[in-house]
Amino acid sequence: MTRPITLLLRVNAFFINALATFFLIMACAHAQPVKISGGLVANGDVISGYRFSPDGLFAVFIADKDIDGRNELYSVRLSTGGIANISGGLAAGGNVSNFQISPDSTRVVFRATKDTAGVFELYSTPIASASPANISGLLVAGGDVFSGFQISPDSARVVFVADKDTDGVAELYSTPIASASAANISGLLVAGGNASVFQISPDSARVVFRADKDTFSSFELYSTPIASAGPVKISGLLVAGGDVSDFQLSPDSARVVFRADKDADEVLELYRVQSGGIAFSMDVDLDDRILPLSDLLIFTRYQLGLRGAALIANALGANATISSATAIEDRVRAALAKPQ
């Protein structure tokens, strides 16, 4: 019996070794990198800043792939390796400078000197083919689209900064992602004023931006609907010399937190405000919401003469930071004493 068992063990060992060798070969085969940028012209390079599409089906990159020194935009379908130049023809000396892929992975928006040498404009194209459309519209002589444009999370609109209407004056614009219908959403600026830093709310409804809009060189915070000009100041009154330094929108789009020397010049502190610009005085329980069954109910009860516990019973928001009836009464009185 010893011999058959030995033979069986040898056979098993052979198959185990063969299987291990197979998996090793397969692992090595799968580990081999595949070039996806295709052939490059002599001295050509792929520029840093390439990106995956959110759906993982494409990679998009800038390269002087076909002509040395001319940066164009390409997409490659990762499943097949098919490459397409998606920026189309460029003016003599033209280049693509930067791009963004829409969250739904259908389009690429890019900034380029495509039609006129030295003039940066904004274009949108399907991710898989070259059909670029100018979406920044007509620019004043000397005007340019600045870098730092953003696509809204719902992939419907593009927000950008440009000196589009007045050379040297940076204003904020919003346009549909596939057409040139740009609207100025920063509104009228004081002489010398500029709007440059902005964020689109996660719900794609609003744009919050920092600008010296009302007073030259005094940078304040504003909020506007994404598709039309209706900016409201949300940073409140600043001390002389004060400025908003930076800001962030909350994931639910309801609030903005910002850093500013608002109360004392050169002393940067942190503040919160509602992103829609609704007066904080109407938010009597300070939960960053103005709700019909909490704040507005309390206002109604107050007008009817209710005070104390009867004023706030079952009316405070779930995240209320003020729960004292006396403090609520003080806020209601203050709110009613001034226009909203």
XYZ file of C-alpha atoms in Angstrom:
340
model
C 0.000 0.000 0.000
C 2.956 2.287 0.507
C 3.717 2.633 -3.217
C 0.227 3.722 -4.392
C 0.044 6.287 -1.557
C 3.451 7.681 -2.491
C 2.378 7.898 -6.130
C -0.829 9.680 -5.159
C 1.084 12.182 -3.069
C 3.436 12.844 -5.983
C 0.516 13.377 -8.357
C -1.172 15.763 -5.889
C 2.075 17.676 -5.427
C 2.442 17.963 -9.202
C -1.063 19.420 -9.611
C -0.587 21.775 -6.669
C 2.678 23.069 -8.135
C 1.102 23.375 -11.577
C -1.848 25.313 -10.142
C 0.446 27.608 -8.191
C 2.512 28.248 -11.311
C -0.651 29.043 -13.295
C -1.849 31.598 -10.754
C 1.638 33.115 -10.569
C 1.719 33.516 -14.357
C -1.797 35.004 -14.358
C -0.887 37.404 -11.557
C 2.190 38.560 -13.449
C 0.175 38.930 -16.652
C -2.469 41.041 -14.917
C 0.189 43.198 -13.282
C 1.671 44.367 -16.588
C 0.907 48.086 -17.165
C -0.838 49.010 -20.387
C -0.048 52.331 -22.036
C -3.310 54.182 -22.657
C -2.075 57.539 -23.967
C -1.087 56.064 -27.318
C 1.845 57.237 -29.380
C 3.276 60.696 -28.800
C 4.985 62.995 -31.271
C 8.720 63.508 -30.717
C 9.194 65.507 -27.465
C 5.480 65.157 -26.653
C 4.293 64.598 -23.073
C 1.142 63.912 -21.097
C 0.574 66.857 -18.742
C -0.157 66.321 -15.037
C -3.788 66.663 -13.989
C -5.300 63.686 -15.858
C -8.534 62.334 -14.344
C -10.870 59.364 -14.230
C -14.492 59.966 -15.135
C -16.682 59.401 -12.043
C -18.209 56.287 -13.645
C -14.721 54.845 -14.167
C -15.170 54.291 -17.905
C -12.845 57.007 -19.223
C -9.587 58.748 -18.470
C -9.212 62.326 -19.686
C -5.853 64.026 -20.147
C -4.028 66.959 -21.728
C -0.989 66.281 -23.912
C 1.077 67.659 -26.770
C 0.411 64.289 -28.344
C 0.098 65.209 -32.013
C 2.080 68.466 -32.260
C 4.983 69.282 -29.967
C 4.145 72.251 -27.752
C 0.394 72.273 -28.494
C -1.592 70.967 -25.542
C -4.860 69.335 -26.583
C -7.520 67.386 -24.714
C -8.021 63.639 -25.084
C -10.261 60.959 -23.665
C -9.559 57.253 -23.649
C -12.161 54.543 -23.141
C -10.481 52.265 -20.625
C -12.212 49.067 -21.771
C -10.975 49.340 -25.370
C -8.118 51.839 -25.296
C -9.812 53.967 -27.949
C -8.479 57.536 -27.821
C -10.303 60.635 -29.061
C -9.116 64.217 -29.354
C -12.081 66.005 -27.753
C -10.855 69.598 -27.854
C -11.091 69.818 -31.624
C -9.038 72.221 -33.701
C -7.176 75.016 -31.943
C -6.181 78.465 -33.176
C -2.519 78.955 -34.101
C -0.638 78.979 -30.809
C -3.748 77.748 -28.969
C -3.670 75.390 -25.987
C -5.983 73.686 -23.508
C -5.086 74.812 -19.981
C -7.372 72.806 -17.662
C -10.626 70.840 -17.558
C -13.333 69.319 -15.360
C -15.445 66.197 -15.930
C -19.145 66.464 -15.127
C -20.297 64.380 -12.127
C -22.583 62.345 -14.418
C -19.539 61.511 -16.606
C -21.210 62.662 -19.836
C -19.336 65.895 -20.570
C -15.952 67.581 -20.210
C -15.689 71.340 -19.694
C -12.354 72.906 -20.567
C -10.632 76.279 -20.701
C -8.587 76.988 -23.794
C -7.245 79.531 -26.245
C -9.154 77.649 -28.906
C -10.691 80.251 -31.208
C -8.468 83.287 -30.639
C -4.790 83.154 -29.743
C -4.201 84.460 -26.234
C -7.913 84.589 -25.287
C -9.061 81.994 -22.760
C -12.660 80.874 -23.222
C -14.764 78.027 -21.845
C -15.931 75.010 -23.849
C -18.041 71.914 -23.266
C -17.863 68.649 -25.198
C -19.217 65.103 -24.888
C -16.645 62.952 -23.117
C -16.297 60.431 -25.942
C -16.165 62.662 -29.028
C -15.036 66.052 -30.285
C -18.045 68.340 -30.444
C -16.906 71.336 -28.394
C -19.261 74.262 -27.872
C -18.225 77.662 -26.548
C -20.252 78.161 -23.335
C -18.670 81.368 -22.016
C -20.190 83.480 -24.777
C -18.854 86.739 -26.185
C -16.042 88.398 -24.225
C -15.163 92.072 -24.193
C -11.881 92.997 -25.881
C -9.099 91.905 -23.535
C -11.462 89.654 -21.553
C -10.701 86.099 -20.456
C -12.273 83.252 -18.522
C -10.205 82.658 -15.388
C -9.117 79.231 -14.181
C -11.114 77.684 -11.346
C -14.517 77.166 -12.987
C -16.840 74.574 -11.378
C -19.533 72.198 -12.619
C -22.614 71.930 -10.422
C -23.078 68.592 -8.618
C -26.198 67.878 -10.695
C -24.122 68.353 -13.903
C -26.572 70.964 -15.187
C -24.587 74.207 -14.966
C -21.079 75.652 -15.023
C -20.067 78.602 -12.843
C -17.026 80.646 -13.812
C -15.207 83.920 -13.190
C -14.337 86.183 -16.114
C -13.747 89.788 -17.067
C -16.445 89.134 -19.638
C -18.249 92.471 -19.716
C -15.534 94.865 -18.513
C -11.840 94.230 -19.076
C -10.060 93.839 -15.753
C -13.238 93.393 -13.676
C -13.701 89.808 -12.465
C -17.382 88.912 -12.209
C -19.246 85.666 -11.590
C -21.261 83.906 -14.312
C -23.417 80.801 -14.614
C -24.306 78.970 -17.810
C -26.009 75.712 -18.819
C -23.341 73.058 -19.327
C -23.990 72.582 -23.035
C -24.946 76.063 -24.281
C -23.767 79.681 -24.197
C -26.409 81.394 -22.088
C -24.141 82.853 -19.429
C -25.806 85.052 -16.797
C -23.973 87.421 -14.480
C -24.843 86.197 -10.967
C -22.574 88.437 -8.876
C -24.603 91.543 -9.663
C -23.315 95.108 -9.727
C -19.864 95.641 -8.209
C -18.466 98.807 -6.687
C -15.809 100.582 -8.792
C -12.647 98.486 -8.583
C -14.492 95.544 -7.023
C -14.038 91.918 -8.058
C -15.663 88.540 -7.382
C -13.234 85.655 -7.575
C -13.662 82.957 -4.910
C -16.858 80.888 -4.919
C -18.425 77.527 -4.089
C -21.515 75.831 -5.512
C -23.821 74.375 -2.879
C -23.993 70.559 -2.800
C -27.675 70.694 -3.781
C -26.751 72.765 -6.890
C -29.198 75.501 -5.909
C -26.932 78.369 -4.841
C -23.501 79.897 -5.240
C -21.706 81.455 -2.281
C -18.939 83.894 -3.186
C -16.431 86.291 -1.642
C -16.110 89.743 -3.172
C -15.423 93.396 -2.519
C -18.841 94.044 -3.993
C -20.173 96.912 -1.898
C -16.990 98.548 -0.605
C -13.707 98.506 -2.491
C -11.116 96.239 -0.846
C -13.562 95.083 1.845
C -14.179 91.403 1.127
C -17.585 90.155 2.255
C -19.624 86.999 1.708
C -22.640 86.711 -0.586
C -25.121 84.051 -1.653
C -27.065 83.959 -4.909
C -29.298 81.509 -6.816
C -27.166 79.547 -9.267
C -29.100 80.523 -12.388
C -29.829 84.216 -11.825
C -28.478 87.318 -10.136
C -29.983 87.703 -6.695
C -26.992 88.123 -4.391
C -27.554 88.809 -0.702
C -24.829 89.591 1.800
C -24.590 86.846 4.417
C -21.478 87.881 6.349
C -23.229 90.731 8.104
C -21.577 93.952 9.266
C -17.777 93.893 9.426
C -15.624 96.049 11.664
C -13.573 98.736 9.881
C -10.722 96.946 8.127
C -12.420 93.552 8.524
C -12.643 90.956 5.762
C -13.974 87.464 5.174
C -10.914 85.256 4.788
C -12.378 81.907 3.669
C -15.543 79.816 3.928
C -17.071 76.350 3.577
C -20.583 75.130 2.757
C -22.154 72.368 4.825
C -22.862 69.012 3.117
C -26.631 69.614 3.402
C -26.270 73.061 1.735
C -28.053 74.757 4.643
C -25.153 76.583 6.295
C -21.957 78.425 5.614
C -19.096 78.555 8.079
C -16.650 81.369 7.469
C -13.526 82.866 9.000
C -13.303 86.636 9.322
C -11.988 89.508 11.405
C -15.618 90.545 11.729
C -15.746 91.975 15.244
C -12.128 93.029 15.797
C -9.706 93.986 13.018
C -6.913 91.432 12.510
C -8.607 88.929 14.868
C -9.838 86.010 12.762
C -12.804 84.187 14.283
C -15.246 81.561 13.032
C -18.911 82.261 12.229
C -21.909 80.406 10.873
C -24.821 81.653 8.794
C -27.596 80.219 6.694
C -26.565 79.822 3.074
C -29.765 81.298 1.674
C -29.265 84.619 3.359
C -32.360 84.404 5.583
C -31.953 86.741 8.529
C -30.679 84.945 11.621
C -33.086 86.992 13.750
C -35.967 84.938 12.329
C -34.273 81.733 13.474
C -35.306 82.232 17.081
C -34.102 78.863 18.409
C -30.789 79.048 16.498
C -30.952 75.687 14.767
C -30.007 77.198 11.391
C -33.532 76.623 10.108
C -36.647 78.758 9.863
C -39.470 76.247 10.092
C -43.250 76.756 10.141
C -43.818 74.487 13.146
C -41.021 75.957 15.253
C -39.833 79.526 14.590
C -42.943 80.764 12.790
C -45.223 79.050 15.313
C -43.364 80.810 18.130
C -43.779 84.165 16.362
C -47.514 83.507 15.988
C -47.888 82.527 19.640
C -45.985 85.621 20.727
C -48.295 87.848 18.670
C -51.251 86.140 20.365
C -49.836 87.037 23.782
C -48.387 83.692 24.873
C -45.252 83.848 27.017
C -43.018 81.550 29.021
C -43.445 77.799 28.681
C -46.634 78.240 26.620
C -44.640 80.149 24.002
C -42.156 77.380 23.273
C -44.091 74.192 24.144
C -43.390 71.528 21.466
C -42.106 74.230 19.133
C -38.318 74.097 19.441
C -36.357 72.576 16.582
C -34.640 69.222 17.082
C -31.241 70.951 16.886
C -32.181 74.103 18.789
C -29.281 75.717 20.604
C -31.543 78.030 22.618
C -34.171 76.421 24.836
C -34.856 79.052 27.471
C -38.269 80.697 27.115
C -36.800 83.978 28.321
C -34.013 83.888 25.710
C -36.533 82.986 22.989
C -38.765 85.902 24.025
C -35.774 88.255 23.798
C -34.966 87.064 20.275
C -38.591 87.371 19.124
C -38.819 90.934 20.506
C -35.561 91.860 18.769
C -36.709 90.349 15.460
C -40.047 92.173 15.555
C -38.335 95.461 16.326
C -36.465 95.585 12.998
C -37.400 94.883 9.343
C -36.486 91.479 7.896
